[in-house]
Coordinates of C-alpha atoms and ligand atoms in Angstrom, one line a residue:
X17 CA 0.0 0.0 0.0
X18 CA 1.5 3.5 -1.1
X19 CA 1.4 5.7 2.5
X20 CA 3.7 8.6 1.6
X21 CA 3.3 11.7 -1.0
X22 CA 6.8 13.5 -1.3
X23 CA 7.1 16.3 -3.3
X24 CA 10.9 17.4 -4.2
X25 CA 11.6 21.0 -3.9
X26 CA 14.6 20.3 -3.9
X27 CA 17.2 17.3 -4.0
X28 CA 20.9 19.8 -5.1
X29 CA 23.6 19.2 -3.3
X30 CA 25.2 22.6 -4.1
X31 CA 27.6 24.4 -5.4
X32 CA 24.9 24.7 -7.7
X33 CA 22.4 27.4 -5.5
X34 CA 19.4 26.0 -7.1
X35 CA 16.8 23.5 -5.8
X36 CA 18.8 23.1 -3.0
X37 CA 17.9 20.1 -0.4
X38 CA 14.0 20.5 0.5
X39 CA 10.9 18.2 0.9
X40 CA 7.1 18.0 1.6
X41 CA 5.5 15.3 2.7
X42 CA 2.2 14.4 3.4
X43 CA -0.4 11.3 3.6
X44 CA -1.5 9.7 -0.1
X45 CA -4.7 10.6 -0.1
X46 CA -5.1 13.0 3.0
X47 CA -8.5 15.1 2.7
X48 CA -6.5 18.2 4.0
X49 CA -3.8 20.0 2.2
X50 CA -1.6 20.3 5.2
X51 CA 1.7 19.5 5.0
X52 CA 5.1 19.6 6.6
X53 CA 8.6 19.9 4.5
X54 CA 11.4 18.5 6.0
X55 CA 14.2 20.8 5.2
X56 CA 14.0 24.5 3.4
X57 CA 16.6 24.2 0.4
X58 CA 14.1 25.7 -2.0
X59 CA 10.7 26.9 -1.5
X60 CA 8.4 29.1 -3.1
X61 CA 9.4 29.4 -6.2
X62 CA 9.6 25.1 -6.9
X63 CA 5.7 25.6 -5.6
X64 CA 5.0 28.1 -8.4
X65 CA 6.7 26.2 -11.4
X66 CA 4.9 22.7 -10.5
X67 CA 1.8 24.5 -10.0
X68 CA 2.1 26.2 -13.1
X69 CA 2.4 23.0 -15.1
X70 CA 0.0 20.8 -16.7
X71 CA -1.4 18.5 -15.3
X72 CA -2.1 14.6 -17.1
X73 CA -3.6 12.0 -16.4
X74 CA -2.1 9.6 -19.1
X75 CA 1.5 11.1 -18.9
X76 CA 3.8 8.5 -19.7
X77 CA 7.1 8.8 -18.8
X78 CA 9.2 10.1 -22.0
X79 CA 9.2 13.1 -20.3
X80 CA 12.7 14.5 -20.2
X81 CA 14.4 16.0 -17.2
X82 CA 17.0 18.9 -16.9
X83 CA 20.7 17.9 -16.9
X84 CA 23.4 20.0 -18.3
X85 CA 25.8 17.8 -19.3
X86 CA 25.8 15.5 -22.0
X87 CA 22.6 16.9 -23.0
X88 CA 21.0 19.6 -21.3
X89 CA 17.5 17.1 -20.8
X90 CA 17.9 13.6 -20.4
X91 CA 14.8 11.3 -20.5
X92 CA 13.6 10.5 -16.6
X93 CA 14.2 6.8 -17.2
X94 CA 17.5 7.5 -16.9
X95 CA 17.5 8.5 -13.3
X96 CA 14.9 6.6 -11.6
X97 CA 14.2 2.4 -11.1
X98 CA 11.2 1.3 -13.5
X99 CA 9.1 0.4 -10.5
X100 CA 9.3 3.8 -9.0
X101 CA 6.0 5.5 -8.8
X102 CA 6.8 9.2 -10.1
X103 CA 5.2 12.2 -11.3
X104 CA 6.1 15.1 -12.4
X105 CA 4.4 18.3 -11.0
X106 CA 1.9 18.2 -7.9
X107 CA -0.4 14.7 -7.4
X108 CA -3.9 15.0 -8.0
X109 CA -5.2 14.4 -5.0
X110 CA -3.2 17.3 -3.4
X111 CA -4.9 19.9 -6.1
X112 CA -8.3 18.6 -5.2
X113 CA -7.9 19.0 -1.7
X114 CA -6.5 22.7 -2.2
X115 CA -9.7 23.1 -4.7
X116 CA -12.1 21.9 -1.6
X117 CA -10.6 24.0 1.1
X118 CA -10.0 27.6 -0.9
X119 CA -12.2 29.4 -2.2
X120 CA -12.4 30.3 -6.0
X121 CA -8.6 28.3 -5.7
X122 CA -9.4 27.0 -9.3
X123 CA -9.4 31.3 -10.5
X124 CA -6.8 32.2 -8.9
X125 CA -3.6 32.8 -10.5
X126 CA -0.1 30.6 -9.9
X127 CA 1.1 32.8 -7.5
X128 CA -1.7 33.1 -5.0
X129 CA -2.1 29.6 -5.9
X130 CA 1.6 28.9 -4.6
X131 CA 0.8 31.0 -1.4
X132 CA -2.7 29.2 -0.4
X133 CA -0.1 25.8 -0.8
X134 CA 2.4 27.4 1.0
X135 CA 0.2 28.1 3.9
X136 CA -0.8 24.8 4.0
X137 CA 2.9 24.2 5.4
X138 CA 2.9 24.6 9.0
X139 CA 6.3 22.6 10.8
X140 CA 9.6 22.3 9.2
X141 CA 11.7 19.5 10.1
X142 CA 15.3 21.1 9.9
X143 CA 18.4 18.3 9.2
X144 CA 20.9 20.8 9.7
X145 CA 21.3 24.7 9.8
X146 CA 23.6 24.6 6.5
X147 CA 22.6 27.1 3.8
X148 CA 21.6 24.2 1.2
X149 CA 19.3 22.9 4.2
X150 CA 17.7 27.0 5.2
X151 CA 17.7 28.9 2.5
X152 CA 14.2 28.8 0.8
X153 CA 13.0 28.2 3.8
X154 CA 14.4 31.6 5.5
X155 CA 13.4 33.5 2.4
X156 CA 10.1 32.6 2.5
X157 CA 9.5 33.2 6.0
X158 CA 7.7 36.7 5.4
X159 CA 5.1 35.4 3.8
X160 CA 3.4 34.0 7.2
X161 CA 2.2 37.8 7.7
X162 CA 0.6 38.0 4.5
X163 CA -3.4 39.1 5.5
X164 CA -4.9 36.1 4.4
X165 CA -2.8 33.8 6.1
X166 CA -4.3 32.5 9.3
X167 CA -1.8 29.4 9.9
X168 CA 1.5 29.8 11.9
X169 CA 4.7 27.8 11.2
X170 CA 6.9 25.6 13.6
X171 CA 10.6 24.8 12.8
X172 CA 11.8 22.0 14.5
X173 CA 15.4 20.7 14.8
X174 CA 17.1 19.1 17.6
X175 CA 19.1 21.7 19.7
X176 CA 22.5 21.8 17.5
X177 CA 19.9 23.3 14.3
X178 CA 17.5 25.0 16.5
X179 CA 20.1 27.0 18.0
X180 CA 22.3 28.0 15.1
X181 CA 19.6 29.4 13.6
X182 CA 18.3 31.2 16.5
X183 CA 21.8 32.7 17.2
X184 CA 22.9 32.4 13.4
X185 CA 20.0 33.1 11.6
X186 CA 16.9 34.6 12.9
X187 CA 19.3 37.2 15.1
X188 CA 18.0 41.0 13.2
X189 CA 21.6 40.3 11.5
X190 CA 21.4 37.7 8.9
X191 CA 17.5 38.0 9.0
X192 CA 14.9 39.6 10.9
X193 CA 13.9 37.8 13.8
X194 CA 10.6 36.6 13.3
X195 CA 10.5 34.5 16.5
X196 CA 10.4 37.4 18.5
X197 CA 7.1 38.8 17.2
X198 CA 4.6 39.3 19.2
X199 CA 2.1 37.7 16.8
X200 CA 4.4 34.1 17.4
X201 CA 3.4 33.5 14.0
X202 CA 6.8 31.6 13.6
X203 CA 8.0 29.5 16.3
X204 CA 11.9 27.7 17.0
X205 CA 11.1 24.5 18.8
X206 CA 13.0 21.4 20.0
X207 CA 13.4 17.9 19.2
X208 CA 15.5 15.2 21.3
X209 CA 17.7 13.0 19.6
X210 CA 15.6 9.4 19.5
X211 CA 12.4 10.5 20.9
X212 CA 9.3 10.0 19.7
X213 CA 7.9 13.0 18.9
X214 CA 3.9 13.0 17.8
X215 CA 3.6 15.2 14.3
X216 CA 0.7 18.2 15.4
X217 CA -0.9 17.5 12.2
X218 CA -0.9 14.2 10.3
X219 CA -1.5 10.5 12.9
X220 CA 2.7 10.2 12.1
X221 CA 5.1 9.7 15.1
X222 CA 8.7 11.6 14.1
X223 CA 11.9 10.2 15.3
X224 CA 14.9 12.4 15.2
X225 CA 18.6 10.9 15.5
X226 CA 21.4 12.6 15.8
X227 CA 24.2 11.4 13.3
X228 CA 27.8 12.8 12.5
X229 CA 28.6 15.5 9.3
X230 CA 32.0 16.2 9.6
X231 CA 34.2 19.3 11.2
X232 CA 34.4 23.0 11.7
X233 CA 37.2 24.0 8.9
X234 CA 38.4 26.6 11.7
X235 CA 37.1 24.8 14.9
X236 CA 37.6 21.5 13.8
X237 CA 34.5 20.8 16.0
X238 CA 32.2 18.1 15.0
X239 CA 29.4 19.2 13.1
X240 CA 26.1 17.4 13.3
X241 CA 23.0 16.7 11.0
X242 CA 20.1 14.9 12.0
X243 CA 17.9 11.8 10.1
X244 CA 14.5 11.6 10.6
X245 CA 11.9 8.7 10.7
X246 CA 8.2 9.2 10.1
X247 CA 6.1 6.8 11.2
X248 CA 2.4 6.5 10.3
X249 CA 0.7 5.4 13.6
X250 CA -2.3 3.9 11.4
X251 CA -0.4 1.4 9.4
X252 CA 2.8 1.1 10.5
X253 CA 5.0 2.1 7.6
X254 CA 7.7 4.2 7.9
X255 CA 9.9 6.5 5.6
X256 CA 13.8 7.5 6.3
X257 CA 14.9 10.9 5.4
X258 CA 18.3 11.7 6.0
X259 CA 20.1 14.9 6.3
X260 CA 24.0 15.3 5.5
X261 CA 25.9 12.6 6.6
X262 CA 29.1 11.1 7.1
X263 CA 29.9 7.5 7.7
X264 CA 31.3 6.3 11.8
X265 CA 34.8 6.4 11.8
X266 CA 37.4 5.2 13.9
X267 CA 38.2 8.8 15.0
X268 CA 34.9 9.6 16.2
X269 CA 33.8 9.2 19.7
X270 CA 30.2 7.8 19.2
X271 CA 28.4 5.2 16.1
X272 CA 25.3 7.4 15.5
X273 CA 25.1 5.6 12.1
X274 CA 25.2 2.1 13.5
X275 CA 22.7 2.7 16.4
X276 CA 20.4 4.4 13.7
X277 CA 20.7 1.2 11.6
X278 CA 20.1 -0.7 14.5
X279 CA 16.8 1.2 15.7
X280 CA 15.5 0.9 12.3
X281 CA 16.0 -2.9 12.0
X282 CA 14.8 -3.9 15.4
X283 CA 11.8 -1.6 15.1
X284 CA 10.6 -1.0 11.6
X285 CA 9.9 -4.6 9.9
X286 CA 11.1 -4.4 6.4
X287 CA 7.9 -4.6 4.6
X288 CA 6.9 -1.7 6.5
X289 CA 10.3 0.4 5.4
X290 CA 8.6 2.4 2.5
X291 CA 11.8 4.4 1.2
X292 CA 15.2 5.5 2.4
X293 CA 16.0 9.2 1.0
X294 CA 19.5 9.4 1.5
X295 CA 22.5 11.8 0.6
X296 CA 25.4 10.7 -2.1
X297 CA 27.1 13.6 -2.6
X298 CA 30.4 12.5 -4.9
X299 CA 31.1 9.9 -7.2
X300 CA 33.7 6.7 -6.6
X301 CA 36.6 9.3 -8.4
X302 CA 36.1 11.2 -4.8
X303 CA 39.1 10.6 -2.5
X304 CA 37.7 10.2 1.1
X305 CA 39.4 13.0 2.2
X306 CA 37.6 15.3 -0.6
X307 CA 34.0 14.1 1.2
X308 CA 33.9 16.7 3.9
X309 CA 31.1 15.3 5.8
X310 CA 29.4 13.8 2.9
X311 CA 28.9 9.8 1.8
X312 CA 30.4 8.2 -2.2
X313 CA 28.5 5.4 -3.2
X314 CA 31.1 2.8 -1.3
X315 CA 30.2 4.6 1.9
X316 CA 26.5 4.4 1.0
X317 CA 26.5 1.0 -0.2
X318 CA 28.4 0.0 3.4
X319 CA 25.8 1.4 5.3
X320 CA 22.7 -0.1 3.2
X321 CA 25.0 -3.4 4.0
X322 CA 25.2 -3.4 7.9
X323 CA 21.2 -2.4 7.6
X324 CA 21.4 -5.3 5.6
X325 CA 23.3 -7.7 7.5
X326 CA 20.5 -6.1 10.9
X327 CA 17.9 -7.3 8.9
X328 CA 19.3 -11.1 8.1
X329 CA 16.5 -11.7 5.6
X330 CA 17.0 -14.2 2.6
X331 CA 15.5 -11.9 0.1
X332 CA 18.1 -9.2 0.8
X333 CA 16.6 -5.2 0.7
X334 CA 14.5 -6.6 -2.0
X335 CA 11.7 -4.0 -2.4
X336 CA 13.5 -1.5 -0.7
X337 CA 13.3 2.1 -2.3
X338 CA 16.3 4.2 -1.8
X339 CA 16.1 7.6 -3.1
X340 CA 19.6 9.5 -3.8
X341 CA 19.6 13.1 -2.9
X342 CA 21.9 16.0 -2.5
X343 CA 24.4 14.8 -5.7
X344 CA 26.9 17.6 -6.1
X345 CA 26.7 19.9 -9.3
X346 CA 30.5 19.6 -10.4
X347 CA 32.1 20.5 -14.3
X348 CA 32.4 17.0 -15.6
X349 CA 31.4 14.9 -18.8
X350 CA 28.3 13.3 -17.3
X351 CA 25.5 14.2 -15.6
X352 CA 27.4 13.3 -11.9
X353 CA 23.8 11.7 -10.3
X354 CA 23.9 9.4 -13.4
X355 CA 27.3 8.4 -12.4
X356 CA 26.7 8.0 -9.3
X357 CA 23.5 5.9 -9.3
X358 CA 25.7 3.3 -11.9
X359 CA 28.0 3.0 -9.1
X360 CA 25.7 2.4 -6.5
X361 CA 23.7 -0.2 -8.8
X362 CA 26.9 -2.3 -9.2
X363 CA 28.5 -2.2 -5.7
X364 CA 24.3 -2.7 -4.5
X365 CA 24.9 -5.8 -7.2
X366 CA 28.1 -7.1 -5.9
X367 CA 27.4 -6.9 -2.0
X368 CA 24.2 -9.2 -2.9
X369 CA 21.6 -7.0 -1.4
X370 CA 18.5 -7.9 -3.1
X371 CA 16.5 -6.6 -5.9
X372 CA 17.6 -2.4 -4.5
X373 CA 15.2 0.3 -6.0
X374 CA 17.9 2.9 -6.3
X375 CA 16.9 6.1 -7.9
X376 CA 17.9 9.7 -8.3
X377 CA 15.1 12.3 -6.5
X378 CA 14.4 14.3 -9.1
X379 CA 13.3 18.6 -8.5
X380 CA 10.3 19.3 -9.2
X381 CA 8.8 15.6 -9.1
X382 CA 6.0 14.0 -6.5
X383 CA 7.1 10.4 -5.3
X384 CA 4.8 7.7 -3.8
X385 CA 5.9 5.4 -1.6
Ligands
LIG408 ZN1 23.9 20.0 2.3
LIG409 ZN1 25.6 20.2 5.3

């Protein structure tokens, strides 16, 4: 049964500023058109361009997607597994929703139709206060005192993202702190690393963990990101979305990474793990001292392996979607997310883990899983 609607804002990994890292999710199916994005890469503007495009019902997919490098559109098959259910623009059912709930929504033009579907997003689930991870998000923040809207809007994050953007962000400095209006139309709020935390508006449970993202260049502090379970109370199913990662190490002082893996195997059957969205910011070329915080296709493929190995079933991840975000833009001769989900098909092939569903998240692009 398909649980989860994801809509890709964005899935860029940067240097490349647009469609940065950025997701909404929200029931298949849900009457409402609430939602909640987990990270604010892009915003707004994604909203406007899928809004404004149309909409069909027998779209097959020879649709072609951008890609600036061996051609500057590539056709979708390319990036994503056949059994992947995909479409471009926004789902049906979340247009009909927005049709029952506005009034005259159906007259109205793209942009106040991208701002009664902005509303509609009320908490933010932050993985990290990087720029790639904010920016939308921070841009777009005005907009919550526009007259018509009624609806406030919650960030969440656990303490290390809550607080940098407090201090960092929302400080009068870098923006205007919204927080501090007296209106509390926007609201910082915490999370705790592996507790359940109940979602305000859809029957989901959230679990936040804490995992590792490499060091301050000048500190050399460790820098943390977060991954996030959602768990739908109702049936059980679950989806993974990860923020910026890097794999345990030997010089680190705690396994995050293995004690998520081993959460998510003793408590999440494997039938019931819908999707993994996960980063893989550089190709095999990548030295791992050029990762900065980040996870190659080896790393990737060693992680999916210990789940894996968790999991002991015959079948291998068989089933399993895992969608590959946050691919870095770099001058090369090949689109660098094709390259990279060819890597991570053969290693996936050689470490036997099953029939894998590995595909690229694609901007601009709902997902059901
Ligand atoms: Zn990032
Ligand atoms: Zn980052």
């Amino acid at each position: 049964m398909v649980v989860f609607e994801i809509i890709v804002l964005g899935a860029n990994g940067g240097p490349s500023e647009y469609g940065t890292q950025s997701f909404i999710l929200r029931p298949v199916r849900a009457e409402s058109p609430a939602l909640i994005a987990v990270d604010g890469g892009a915003g707004m503007h994604q909203l406007r361009e899928m809004l404004a495009q149309k909409w069909n019902d027998n779209e097959d997919y020879d649709e072609l997607v951008p890609s600036f490098y061996e051609h500057d559109r590539e056709p979708i098959e390319f990036f994503v597994n056949s059994k992947l259910s995909i479409q471009r623009g926004l789902s049906r059912s979340l247009l009909q929703s927005l049709k029952r709930h506005g009034e005259h929504f159906e007259d109205a033009n793209t942009t106040n139709k991208a701002y009664k579907l902005f509303q509609g997003i009320t908490d933010y689930y932050i993985t990290h206060p990087h720029f790639d991870h904010i920016s939308g998000m921070v841009i777009n923040s005005p907009s919550i005192y526009e007259q018509e809207n009624t609806k406030k809007k919650t960030i969440w994050g656990l303490p290390h993202t809550v607080d940098a953007l407090q201090r960092h962000v929302f400080n009068d400095l870098m923006w205007p702190d919204l927080t501090a209006e007296r209106s509390e139309k926007l609201k910082l709020s915490y999370l705790n690393s592996k507790e359940v935390h109940k979602c305000t508006i859809f029957p989901w449970d959230v679990v936040p963990f804490k995992v590792h993202h490499g060091i301050g260049v000048k500190t050399g502090a460790p820098v943390y990101s977060t991954f996030y379970i959602f768990r739908d109370r109702e049936t059980k199913d679950c989806l993974v979305v990860c923020g910026d990662v890097e794999q345990d190490h030997a010089g680190l002082e705690e396994s995050l990474l293995e004690d998520f893996w081993s959460y998510v195997a003793e408590n999440i059957p494997l039938l019931h793990l819908k999707g993994i969205l996960v980063e893989c910011s550089c190709p095999l070329s990548f030295k791992p001292e050029q990762l900065y915080g980040h996870l190659s296709p080896t790393c990737l493929i060693n992680e999916l392996s210990n789940l894996n190995t968790l999991y002991n079933s015959s079948k291998g991840l068989s089933g399993l979607n895992v969608i590959v975000t946050h691919v870095k833009t770099a001058p090369a001769k090949r689109d660098p997310r094709l390259t990279i989900l060819e890597e991570l098909r053969f290693l996936a092939q050689e470490r036997n883990l099953g029939d894998l569903r590995i595909s690229i998240a694609l901007e601009g692009h709902t997902l059901f899983l």
